[in-house]
Each structure stands twice: as C-alpha cells, then as structure tokens.
mmCIF file of C-alpha atoms and ligand atoms in Angstrom:
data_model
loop_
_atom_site.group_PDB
_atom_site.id
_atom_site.type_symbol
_atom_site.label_atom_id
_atom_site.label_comp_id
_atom_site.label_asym_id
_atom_site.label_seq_id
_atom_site.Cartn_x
_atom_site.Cartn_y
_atom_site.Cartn_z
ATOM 1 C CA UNK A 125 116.296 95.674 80.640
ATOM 2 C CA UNK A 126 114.393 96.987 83.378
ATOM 3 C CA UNK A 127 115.121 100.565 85.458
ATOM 4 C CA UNK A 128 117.709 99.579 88.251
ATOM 5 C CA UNK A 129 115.715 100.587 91.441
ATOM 6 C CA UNK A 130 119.037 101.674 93.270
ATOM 7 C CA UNK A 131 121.585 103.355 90.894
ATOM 8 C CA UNK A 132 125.263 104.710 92.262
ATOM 9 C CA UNK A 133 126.291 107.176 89.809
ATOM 10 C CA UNK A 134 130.037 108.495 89.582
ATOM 11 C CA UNK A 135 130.088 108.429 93.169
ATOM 12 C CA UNK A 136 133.206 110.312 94.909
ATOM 13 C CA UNK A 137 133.530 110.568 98.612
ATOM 14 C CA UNK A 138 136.284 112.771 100.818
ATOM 15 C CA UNK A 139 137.349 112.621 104.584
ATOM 16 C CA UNK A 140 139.998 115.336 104.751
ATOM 17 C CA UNK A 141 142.297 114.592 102.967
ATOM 18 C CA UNK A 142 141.085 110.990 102.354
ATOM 19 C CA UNK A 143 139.481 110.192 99.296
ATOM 20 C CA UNK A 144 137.530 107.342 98.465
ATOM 21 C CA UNK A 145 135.503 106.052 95.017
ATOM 22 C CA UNK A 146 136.672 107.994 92.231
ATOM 23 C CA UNK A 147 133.510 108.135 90.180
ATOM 24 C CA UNK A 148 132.182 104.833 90.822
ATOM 25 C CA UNK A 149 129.043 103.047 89.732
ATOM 26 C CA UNK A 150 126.624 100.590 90.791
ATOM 27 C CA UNK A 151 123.283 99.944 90.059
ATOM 28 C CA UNK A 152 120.679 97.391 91.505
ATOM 29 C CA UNK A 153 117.679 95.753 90.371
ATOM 30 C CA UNK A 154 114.583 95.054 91.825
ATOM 31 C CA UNK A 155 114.885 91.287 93.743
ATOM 32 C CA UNK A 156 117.966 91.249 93.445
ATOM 33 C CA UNK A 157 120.869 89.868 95.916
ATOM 34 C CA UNK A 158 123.629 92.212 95.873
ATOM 35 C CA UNK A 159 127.238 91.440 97.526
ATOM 36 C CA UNK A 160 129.670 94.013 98.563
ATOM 37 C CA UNK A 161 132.974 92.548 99.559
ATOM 38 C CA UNK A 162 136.216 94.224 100.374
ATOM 39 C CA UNK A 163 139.112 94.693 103.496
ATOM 40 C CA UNK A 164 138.603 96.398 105.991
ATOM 41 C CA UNK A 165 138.219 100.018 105.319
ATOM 42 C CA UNK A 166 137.873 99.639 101.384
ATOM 43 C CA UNK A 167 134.664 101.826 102.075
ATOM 44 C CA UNK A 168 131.810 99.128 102.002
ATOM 45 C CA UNK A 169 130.200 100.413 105.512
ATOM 46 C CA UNK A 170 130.782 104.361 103.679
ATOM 47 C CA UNK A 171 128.539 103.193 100.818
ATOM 48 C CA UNK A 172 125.555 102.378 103.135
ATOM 49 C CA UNK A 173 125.991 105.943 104.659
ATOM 50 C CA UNK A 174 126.103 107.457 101.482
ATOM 51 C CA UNK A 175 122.832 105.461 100.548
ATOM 52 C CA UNK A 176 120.940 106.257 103.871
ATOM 53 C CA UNK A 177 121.468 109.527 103.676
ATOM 54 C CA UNK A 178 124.357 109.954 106.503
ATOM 55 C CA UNK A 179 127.043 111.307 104.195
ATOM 56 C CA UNK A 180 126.523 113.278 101.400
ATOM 57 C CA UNK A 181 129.144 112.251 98.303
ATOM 58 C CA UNK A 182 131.471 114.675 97.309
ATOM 59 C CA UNK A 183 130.169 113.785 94.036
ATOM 60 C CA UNK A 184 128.075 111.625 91.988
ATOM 61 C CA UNK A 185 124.318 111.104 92.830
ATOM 62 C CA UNK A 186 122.010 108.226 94.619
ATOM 63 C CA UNK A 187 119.093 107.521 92.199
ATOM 64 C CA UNK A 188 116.255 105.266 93.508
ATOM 65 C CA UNK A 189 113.539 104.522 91.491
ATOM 66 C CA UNK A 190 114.805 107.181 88.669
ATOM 67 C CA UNK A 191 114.784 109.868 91.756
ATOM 68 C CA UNK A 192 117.927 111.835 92.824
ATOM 69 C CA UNK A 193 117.913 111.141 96.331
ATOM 70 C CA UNK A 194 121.511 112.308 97.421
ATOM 71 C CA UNK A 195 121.933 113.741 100.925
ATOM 72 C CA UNK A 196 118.245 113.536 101.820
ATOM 73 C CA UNK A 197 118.099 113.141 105.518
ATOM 74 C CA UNK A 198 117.965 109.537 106.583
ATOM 75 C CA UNK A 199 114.469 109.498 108.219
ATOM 76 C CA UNK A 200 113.179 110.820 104.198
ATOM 77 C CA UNK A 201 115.335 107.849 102.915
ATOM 78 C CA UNK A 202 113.695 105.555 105.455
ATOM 79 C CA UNK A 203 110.677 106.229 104.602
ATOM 80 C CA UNK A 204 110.799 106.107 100.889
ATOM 81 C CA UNK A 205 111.611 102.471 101.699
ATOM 82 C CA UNK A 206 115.265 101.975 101.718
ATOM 83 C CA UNK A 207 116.231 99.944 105.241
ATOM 84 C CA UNK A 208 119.271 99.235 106.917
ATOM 85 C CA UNK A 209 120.536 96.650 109.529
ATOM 86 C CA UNK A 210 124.228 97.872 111.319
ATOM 87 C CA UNK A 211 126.888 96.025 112.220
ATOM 88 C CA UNK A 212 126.362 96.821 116.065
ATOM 89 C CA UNK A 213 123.128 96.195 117.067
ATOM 90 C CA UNK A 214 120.818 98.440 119.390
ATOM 91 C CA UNK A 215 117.207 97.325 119.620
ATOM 92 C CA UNK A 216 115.182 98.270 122.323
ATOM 93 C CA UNK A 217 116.622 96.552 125.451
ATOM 94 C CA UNK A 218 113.748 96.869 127.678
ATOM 95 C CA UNK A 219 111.205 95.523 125.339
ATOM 96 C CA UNK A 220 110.198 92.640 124.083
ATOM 97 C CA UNK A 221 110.732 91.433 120.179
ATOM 98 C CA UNK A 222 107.297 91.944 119.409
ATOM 99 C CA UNK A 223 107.239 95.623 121.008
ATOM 100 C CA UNK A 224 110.444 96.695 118.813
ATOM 101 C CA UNK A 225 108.551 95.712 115.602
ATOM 102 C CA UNK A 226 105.350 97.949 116.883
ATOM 103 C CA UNK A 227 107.803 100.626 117.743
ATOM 104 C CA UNK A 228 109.321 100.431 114.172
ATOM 105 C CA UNK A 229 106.020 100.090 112.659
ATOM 106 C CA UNK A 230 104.366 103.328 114.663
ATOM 107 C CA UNK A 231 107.567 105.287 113.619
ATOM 108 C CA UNK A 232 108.367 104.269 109.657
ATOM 109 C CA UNK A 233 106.188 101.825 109.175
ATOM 110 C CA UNK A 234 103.044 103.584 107.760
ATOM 111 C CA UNK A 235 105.392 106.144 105.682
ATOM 112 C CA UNK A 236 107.007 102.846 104.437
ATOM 113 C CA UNK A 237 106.078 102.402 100.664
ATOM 114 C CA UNK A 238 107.762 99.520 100.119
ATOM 115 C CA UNK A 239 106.990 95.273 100.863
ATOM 116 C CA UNK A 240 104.681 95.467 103.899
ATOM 117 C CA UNK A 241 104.934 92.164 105.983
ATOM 118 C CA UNK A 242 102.420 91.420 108.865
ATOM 119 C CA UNK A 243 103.904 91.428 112.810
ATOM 120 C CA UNK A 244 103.533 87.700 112.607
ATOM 121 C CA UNK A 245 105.012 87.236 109.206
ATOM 122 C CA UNK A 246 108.276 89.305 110.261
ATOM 123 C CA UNK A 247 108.574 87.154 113.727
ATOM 124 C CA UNK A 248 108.570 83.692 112.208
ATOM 125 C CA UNK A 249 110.760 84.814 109.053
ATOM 126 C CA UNK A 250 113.361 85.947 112.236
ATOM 127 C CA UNK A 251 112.880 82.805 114.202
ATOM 128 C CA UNK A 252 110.921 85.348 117.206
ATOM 129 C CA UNK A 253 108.018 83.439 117.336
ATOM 130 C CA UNK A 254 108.849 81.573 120.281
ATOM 131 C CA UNK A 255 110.469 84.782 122.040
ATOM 132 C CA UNK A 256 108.317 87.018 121.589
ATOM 133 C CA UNK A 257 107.502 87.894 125.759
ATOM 134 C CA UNK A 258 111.355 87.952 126.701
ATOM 135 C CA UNK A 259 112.532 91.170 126.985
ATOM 136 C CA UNK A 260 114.913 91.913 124.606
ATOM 137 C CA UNK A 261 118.228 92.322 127.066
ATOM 138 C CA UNK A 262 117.186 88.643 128.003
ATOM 139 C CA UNK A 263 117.726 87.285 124.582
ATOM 140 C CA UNK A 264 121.223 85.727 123.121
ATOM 141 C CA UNK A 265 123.381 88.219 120.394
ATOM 142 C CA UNK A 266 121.723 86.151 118.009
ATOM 143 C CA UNK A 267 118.709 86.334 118.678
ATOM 144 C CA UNK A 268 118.969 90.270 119.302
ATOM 145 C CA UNK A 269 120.511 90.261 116.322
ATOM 146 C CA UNK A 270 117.062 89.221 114.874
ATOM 147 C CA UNK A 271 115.224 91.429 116.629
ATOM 148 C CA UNK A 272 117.289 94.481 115.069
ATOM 149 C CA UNK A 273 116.875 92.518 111.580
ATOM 150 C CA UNK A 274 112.974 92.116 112.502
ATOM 151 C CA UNK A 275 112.552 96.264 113.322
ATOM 152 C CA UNK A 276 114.427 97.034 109.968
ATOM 153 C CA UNK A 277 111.412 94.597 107.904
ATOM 154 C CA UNK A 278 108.679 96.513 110.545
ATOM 155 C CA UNK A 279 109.663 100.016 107.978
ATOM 156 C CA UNK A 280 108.349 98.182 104.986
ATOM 157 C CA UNK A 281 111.364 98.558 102.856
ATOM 158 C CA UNK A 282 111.406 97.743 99.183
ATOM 159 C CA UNK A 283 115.667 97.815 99.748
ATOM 160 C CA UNK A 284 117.126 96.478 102.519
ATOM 161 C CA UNK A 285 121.468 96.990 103.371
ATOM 162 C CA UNK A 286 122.509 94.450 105.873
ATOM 163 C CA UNK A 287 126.014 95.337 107.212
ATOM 164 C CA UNK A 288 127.968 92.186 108.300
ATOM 165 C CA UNK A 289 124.684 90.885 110.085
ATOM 166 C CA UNK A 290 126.815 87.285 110.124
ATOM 167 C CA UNK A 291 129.506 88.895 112.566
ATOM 168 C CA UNK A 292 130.277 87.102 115.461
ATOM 169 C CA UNK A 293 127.696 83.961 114.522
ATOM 170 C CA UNK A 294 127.760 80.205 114.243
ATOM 171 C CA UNK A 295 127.952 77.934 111.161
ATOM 172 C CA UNK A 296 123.876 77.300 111.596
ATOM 173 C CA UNK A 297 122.879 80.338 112.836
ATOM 174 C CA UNK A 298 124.802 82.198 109.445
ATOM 175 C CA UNK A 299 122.592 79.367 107.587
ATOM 176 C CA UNK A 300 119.719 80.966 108.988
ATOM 177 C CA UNK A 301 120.565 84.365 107.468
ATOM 178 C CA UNK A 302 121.035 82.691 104.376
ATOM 179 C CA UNK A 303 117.274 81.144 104.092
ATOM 180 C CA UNK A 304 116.094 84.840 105.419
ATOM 181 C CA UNK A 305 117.488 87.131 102.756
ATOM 182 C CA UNK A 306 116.466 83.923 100.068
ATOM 183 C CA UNK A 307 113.020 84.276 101.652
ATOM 184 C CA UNK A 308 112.766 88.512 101.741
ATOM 185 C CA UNK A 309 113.966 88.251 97.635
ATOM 186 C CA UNK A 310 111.346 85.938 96.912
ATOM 187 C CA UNK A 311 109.275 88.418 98.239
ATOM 188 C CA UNK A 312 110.307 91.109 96.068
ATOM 189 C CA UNK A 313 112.757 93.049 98.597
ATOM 190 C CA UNK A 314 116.346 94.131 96.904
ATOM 191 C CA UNK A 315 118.867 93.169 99.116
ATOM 192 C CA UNK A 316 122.378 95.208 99.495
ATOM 193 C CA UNK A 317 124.584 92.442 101.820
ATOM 194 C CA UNK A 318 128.324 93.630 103.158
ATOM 195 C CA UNK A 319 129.368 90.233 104.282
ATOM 196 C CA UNK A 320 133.057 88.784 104.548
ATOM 197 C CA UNK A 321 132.424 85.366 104.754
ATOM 198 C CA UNK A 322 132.966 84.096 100.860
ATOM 199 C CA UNK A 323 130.619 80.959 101.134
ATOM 200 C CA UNK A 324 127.764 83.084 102.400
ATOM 201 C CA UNK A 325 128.740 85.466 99.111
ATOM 202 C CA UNK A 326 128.675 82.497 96.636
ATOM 203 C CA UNK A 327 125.597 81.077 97.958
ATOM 204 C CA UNK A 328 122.997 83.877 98.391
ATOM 205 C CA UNK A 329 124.529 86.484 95.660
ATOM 206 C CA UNK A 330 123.354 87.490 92.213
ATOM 207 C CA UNK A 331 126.081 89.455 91.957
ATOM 208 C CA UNK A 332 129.163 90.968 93.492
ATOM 209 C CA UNK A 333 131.076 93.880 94.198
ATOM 210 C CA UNK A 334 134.331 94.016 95.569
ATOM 211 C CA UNK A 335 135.926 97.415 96.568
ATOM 212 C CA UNK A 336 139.412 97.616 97.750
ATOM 213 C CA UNK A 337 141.166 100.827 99.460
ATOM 214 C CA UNK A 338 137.956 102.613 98.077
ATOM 215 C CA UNK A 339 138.342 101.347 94.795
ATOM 216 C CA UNK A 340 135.733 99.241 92.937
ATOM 217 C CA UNK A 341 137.829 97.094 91.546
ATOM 218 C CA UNK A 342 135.329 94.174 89.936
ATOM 219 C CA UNK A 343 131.736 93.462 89.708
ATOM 220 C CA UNK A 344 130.137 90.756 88.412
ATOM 221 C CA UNK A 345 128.672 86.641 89.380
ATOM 222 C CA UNK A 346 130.334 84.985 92.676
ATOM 223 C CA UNK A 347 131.665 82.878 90.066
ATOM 224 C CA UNK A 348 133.631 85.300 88.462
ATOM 225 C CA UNK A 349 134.712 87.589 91.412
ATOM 226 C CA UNK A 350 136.070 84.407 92.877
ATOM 227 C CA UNK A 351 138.000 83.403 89.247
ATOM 228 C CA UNK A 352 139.176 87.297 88.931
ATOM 229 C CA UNK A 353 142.597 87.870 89.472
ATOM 230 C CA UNK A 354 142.926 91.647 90.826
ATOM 231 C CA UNK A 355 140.427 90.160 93.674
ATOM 232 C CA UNK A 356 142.669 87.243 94.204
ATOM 233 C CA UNK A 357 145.728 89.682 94.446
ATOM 234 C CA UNK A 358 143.881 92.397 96.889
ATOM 235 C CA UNK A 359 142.332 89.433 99.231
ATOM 236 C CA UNK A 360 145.368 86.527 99.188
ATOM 237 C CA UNK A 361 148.712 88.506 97.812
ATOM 238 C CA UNK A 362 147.953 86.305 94.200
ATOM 239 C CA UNK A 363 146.723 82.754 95.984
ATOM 240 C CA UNK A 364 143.516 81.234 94.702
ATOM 241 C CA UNK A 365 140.786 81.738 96.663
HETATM 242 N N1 ADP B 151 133.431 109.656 109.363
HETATM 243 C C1 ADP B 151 134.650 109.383 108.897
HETATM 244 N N2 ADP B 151 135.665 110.254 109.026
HETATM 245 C C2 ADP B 151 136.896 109.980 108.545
HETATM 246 N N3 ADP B 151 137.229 108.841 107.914
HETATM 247 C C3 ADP B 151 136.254 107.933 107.758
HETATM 248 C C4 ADP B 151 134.919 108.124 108.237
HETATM 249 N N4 ADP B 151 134.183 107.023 107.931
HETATM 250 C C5 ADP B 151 134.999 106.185 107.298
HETATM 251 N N5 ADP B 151 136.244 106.719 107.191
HETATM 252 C C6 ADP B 151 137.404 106.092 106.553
HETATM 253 O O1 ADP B 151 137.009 105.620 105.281
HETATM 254 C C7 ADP B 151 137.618 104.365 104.991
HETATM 255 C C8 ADP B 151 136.540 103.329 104.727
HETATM 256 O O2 ADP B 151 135.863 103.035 105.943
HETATM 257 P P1 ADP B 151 134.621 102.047 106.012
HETATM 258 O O3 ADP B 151 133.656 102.441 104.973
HETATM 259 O O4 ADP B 151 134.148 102.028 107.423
HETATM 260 O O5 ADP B 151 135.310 100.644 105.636
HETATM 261 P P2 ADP B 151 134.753 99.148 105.688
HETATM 262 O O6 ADP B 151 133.321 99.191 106.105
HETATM 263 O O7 ADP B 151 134.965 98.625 104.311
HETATM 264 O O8 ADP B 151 135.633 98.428 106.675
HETATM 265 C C9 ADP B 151 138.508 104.035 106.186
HETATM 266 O O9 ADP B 151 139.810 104.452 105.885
HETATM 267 C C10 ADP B 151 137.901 104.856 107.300
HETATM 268 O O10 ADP B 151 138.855 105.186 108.278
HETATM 269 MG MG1 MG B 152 132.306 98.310 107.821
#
C-alpha cells in the first residue's frame, strides 16, 4: 500500500477540562475523498484546526507526507500545500472573484507545492467565469461561497479540508459541490470534507469517519458507516438511517 499523505496519529486534544480524541487515528491517501461526519460538537471543525496548524494536540502527531508537522504555524502548513475552506466565509468584499484568486496566488500561491491550477482553470471549475468583474459583496452566498472555495485552489494545495461548504445551499447548487470535489480528485487533490448532509457523504466519499462527543467511533465505506449500528444509535437513538 502506498504512504498515506495525511496521517493522524494517537491524536488527543484538551480545552480545560474538556477532553476530546483519546488517541485517535486517521490516515489519508493521496486522491482520495475523505468524509468526516458527526453532531454537533463531536470535534470535526477541532480536527481541521489541529491539521492547519491552529491548535496544537495535547498529544499525538500530524504527519504529512512522512513529516511531523504538529503545531507548525498555519501560514508553514499553507504553504506546504494543505488548504482549507471555513464554514463562514470571508473573501475579499471589495474585489472582484478574479482579484481574490491573484491575491491568494501573490500570498501562498508560489510557496504552494502542491496541484497548481491556472486563474482560468480555478474560475470555470467554481462556476466564476461569468462573474468575474462583480465585486465580490455584489455576488449571492453562493456564489461567494465559490469565490472563498476558488482563493483556497489559488494556494496550490495537494490537500484540501472543506468545512460544511454545503451550509445554507440548494439541492442544485450542493450538486455543484459534488461535481467540484469529483473534478479536484481527478486531478490528484486529497480531499478532507466535514459535511452533514448523508447523500452528499454517500455520493462523493471513499471513505468515512464519524466522530461522536470526540470519539471516533467508526471508519470505513459510506456503505458501511450507514449499515453500522453505533452510528445509527449516536445519529437516530437506534433508527435506520
Ligand atoms: N477554542 C475552544 N475552546 C474551548 N472549547 C472548544 C474550542 N473549540 C472547540 N471547543 C469545544 O470542542 C467541542 C468540539 O467542537 P467542534 O470541533 O467545533 O465541533 P463540530 O465542528 O463537530 O461541531 C465542543 O464541545 C466545543 O465547544
Ligand atoms: Mg464545526
């Protein structure tokens, strides 16, 4: 089997007195779609921090590409290729869509060793093309939604976490995000997706984590997370999903 290119190792985490993961692990492999499912505050958005570089882990380690990168400061992470899309969205309001990918660019962009797409490429793959001269307060949440997906690609990341991106979004336009993170695996980029919507999970995912009050409590195909009865318990009290 090949190296994972993302590896959680016996990760712990700690907030005062609240602890989360004892000693979990997860590892990723190059192309692949990963889900991470949970409730709310089972610790899914606390494993992108960890990964970027905004928390440190009380223990365990963050290997990427065989490197320990734990608690490196998240510009370093950035720029080692390893992008992230949040759940609230703050792109550039005063510029336009194509401007916030140059921004990106001149910022991480030539650190970025990862998959380097052209301006153009990243604009059509986040339906921009046609809004490219509307400043960026002028566009739709959708839409601006793109433009903070489009400024993550700019950094050239070989890994890319997208935190409920699907929030707040219709049936078509979550379609959409479906064909893009199909479309940026094809390409080679390892995806990390926190999404809550199951048929988005089942569709796009390799695989599947589910963590519940900071547990990991299964891994494994959408197939089987959906069959597995200690995720049917944590999600619907014991109904089938
Ligand atoms: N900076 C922080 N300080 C204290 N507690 C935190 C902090 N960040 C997250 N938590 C706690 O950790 C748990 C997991 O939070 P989070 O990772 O945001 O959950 P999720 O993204 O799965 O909804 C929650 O109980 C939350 O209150
Ligand atoms: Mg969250």
């Amino acid at each position: 089997m090949q190296q994972p290119i993302l590896e959680l190792q016996n990760l712990g985490m700690r907030f005062g007195g609240l602890e989360l993961f004892s000693g979990i692990n997860i590892s990723v492999s190059k192309g692949e779609i990963l889900g991470i499912i949970g409730t709310n505050g089972s610790g899914k958005t606390t494993l992108f921090n960890i990964i970027c570089g905004i928390y440190k882990p009380a223990e365990g380690q963050v290997i990427y590409h065989g490197k320990d990168i734990t608690g490196l400061p998240p510009y370093k992470i950035a720029r080692q290729g390893i992008g992230r899309c949040f759940q609230m969205v703050v792109p550039f309001e005063s510029m336009t869509p194509k401007e916030n990918i140059r921004v990106a660019r001149a910022n991480a962009g030539r650190y970025g060793k990862g998959i380097e797409l052209s301006v153009e490429e990243i604009m059509e793959l986040t339906n921009l093309t046609d809004k490219q001269d509307i400043t960026t307060n002028n566009l739709a949440l959708p839409d601006k939604k793109n433009v903070e997906i489009a400024r993550a690609l700019a950094c050239n990341p070989e890994v890319i976490l997208f935190d409920e991106v699907s929030c707040g979004l219709s049936g078509e336009e979550i379609g959409e995000r479906m064909k893009l993170m199909k479309q940026l695996a094809k390409k080679g980029i390892t995806i990390i997706v926190i999404e809550h919507i199951m048929m988005f999970i089942k569709e796009i995912c390799d695989r599947v984590v589910v963590l519940h009050a900071g547990e990991l409590i299964a891994q494994g195909t959408p197939q089987e997370i959906i069959q597995n009865p200690k995720v049917i318990d944590a999600y619907l009290g014991g109904r089938k999903l």
